[in-house]
Structure formats: C-alpha cells, structure tokens
Tab-separated table of C-alpha atoms in Angstrom:
chain	number	residue	atom	x	y	z
A	1	MET	CA	82.368	-20.366	90.409
A	2	GLU	CA	79.184	-21.672	92.007
A	3	ASP	CA	81.036	-24.694	93.406
A	4	ILE	CA	83.600	-22.433	95.068
A	5	VAL	CA	80.908	-20.314	96.691
A	6	VAL	CA	78.929	-23.354	97.863
A	7	GLU	CA	82.080	-24.899	99.321
A	8	TYR	CA	83.010	-21.658	101.124
A	9	VAL	CA	79.535	-21.172	102.588
A	10	THR	CA	79.338	-24.827	103.632
A	11	GLU	CA	82.685	-24.621	105.426
A	12	LEU	CA	81.665	-21.362	107.087
A	13	VAL	CA	78.404	-22.863	108.328
A	14	HIS	CA	80.155	-25.952	109.693
A	15	LYS	CA	82.683	-23.799	111.564
A	16	ALA	CA	79.879	-21.612	112.906
A	17	GLN	CA	78.000	-24.711	114.057
A	18	ASP	CA	81.102	-25.869	115.926
A	19	ILE	CA	81.325	-22.515	117.686
A	20	GLY	CA	77.574	-22.355	118.330
A	21	SER	CA	77.393	-25.878	119.682
A	22	GLN	CA	79.433	-24.751	122.687
A	23	ARG	CA	76.523	-22.487	123.654
A	24	GLY	CA	73.843	-24.783	122.315
A	25	LYS	CA	72.631	-22.561	119.477
A	26	LEU	CA	73.818	-20.943	116.262
A	27	SER	CA	73.715	-17.159	116.005
A	28	VAL	CA	74.708	-14.314	113.709
A	29	GLU	CA	77.559	-13.473	116.070
A	30	ASP	CA	79.124	-16.865	115.307
A	31	PHE	CA	79.421	-15.906	111.643
A	32	LEU	CA	80.682	-12.423	112.463
A	33	TYR	CA	83.321	-13.978	114.710
A	34	LEU	CA	84.518	-16.207	111.872
A	35	ILE	CA	84.913	-13.352	109.401
A	36	ARG	CA	86.262	-10.825	111.922
A	37	LYS	CA	89.685	-10.711	110.235
A	38	ASP	CA	88.281	-10.144	106.743
A	39	LEU	CA	87.309	-6.483	107.102
A	40	PRO	CA	85.503	-6.029	103.760
A	41	LYS	CA	83.261	-9.037	104.476
A	42	LEU	CA	82.740	-7.994	108.078
A	43	ASN	CA	81.819	-4.442	107.079
A	44	ARG	CA	79.439	-5.665	104.384
A	45	CYS	CA	77.761	-8.098	106.780
A	46	THR	CA	77.320	-5.415	109.440
A	47	GLU	CA	75.916	-3.058	106.824
A	48	LEU	CA	73.441	-5.678	105.584
A	49	LEU	CA	72.388	-6.573	109.127
A	50	SER	CA	71.835	-2.897	109.883
A	51	MET	CA	69.767	-2.430	106.718
A	52	ASN	CA	67.757	-5.537	107.580
A	53	GLU	CA	66.955	-4.076	110.994
A	54	GLU	CA	65.914	-0.755	109.405
A	55	LEU	CA	63.642	-2.590	106.965
A	56	LYS	CA	62.019	-4.551	109.802
A	57	GLN	CA	61.280	-1.315	111.651
A	58	ALA	CA	59.958	0.368	108.487
A	59	ARG	CA	57.653	-2.590	107.786
A	60	LYS	CA	56.402	-2.480	111.361
A	61	VAL	CA	55.629	1.248	111.100
A	62	PHE	CA	54.024	0.780	107.688
A	63	GLU	CA	51.806	-2.054	108.922
A	64	SER	CA	50.855	-0.017	111.977
A	65	ASP	CA	49.971	3.013	109.836
A	66	GLU	CA	48.073	0.789	107.424
A	67	ASP	CA	46.008	-0.646	110.272
A	68	LYS	CA	45.257	2.841	111.608
A	69	LEU	CA	44.132	4.020	108.152
A	70	ARG	CA	41.959	0.940	107.711
A	71	LYS	CA	40.253	1.645	111.051
A	72	VAL	CA	39.702	5.286	110.121
A	73	PHE	CA	38.099	4.380	106.805
A	74	GLU	CA	35.960	1.666	108.385
A	75	VAL	CA	34.568	4.236	110.835
A	76	ASP	CA	34.018	6.905	108.155
A	77	GLU	CA	32.205	4.653	105.659
A	78	PRO	CA	28.412	4.713	106.012
A	79	VAL	CA	26.773	1.360	106.574
A	80	GLU	CA	23.976	0.580	104.108
C-alpha cells in the first residue's frame, strides 16, 4: 500500500513541477489543477487548505494575546 501511495505522490509532484516550471515556481494551485477532476480529493484539499489558514490566523491571534498578557504582567509585577 505504501508503495502505491509513494508512487502516486511522486507522479503528482513531477506533473506539478512540469506545470510550475512554465511559470518558474511550484505552487498549491498546480496541485489543485492536477486533481481538479477528482472532486473528493479536490474538496478534501480545499478543506484542509482552509483549515490550515484558520489555524495560522488562530496562532497569530494567540501569540498576539500572549504577548499582550506578558507585557501586562511585566508592568504589574513589583521590582525588588
């Protein structure tokens, strides 16, 4: 099973590189273009990309809030 998956992914990457080389770089859109006719894969990829973007934004907000809290506690703590 692993060999089949590795072979599929390798072929997909090579095809995407061929498409991306026309523009000079490889992008996510190259992979989406290759799987555009396989709707379950396309839908799953779009869902995962969307979740990835949401997680990036959540991490950014969390880190920002964490920094704000750290600054608040640094100001409130008495210096001995």
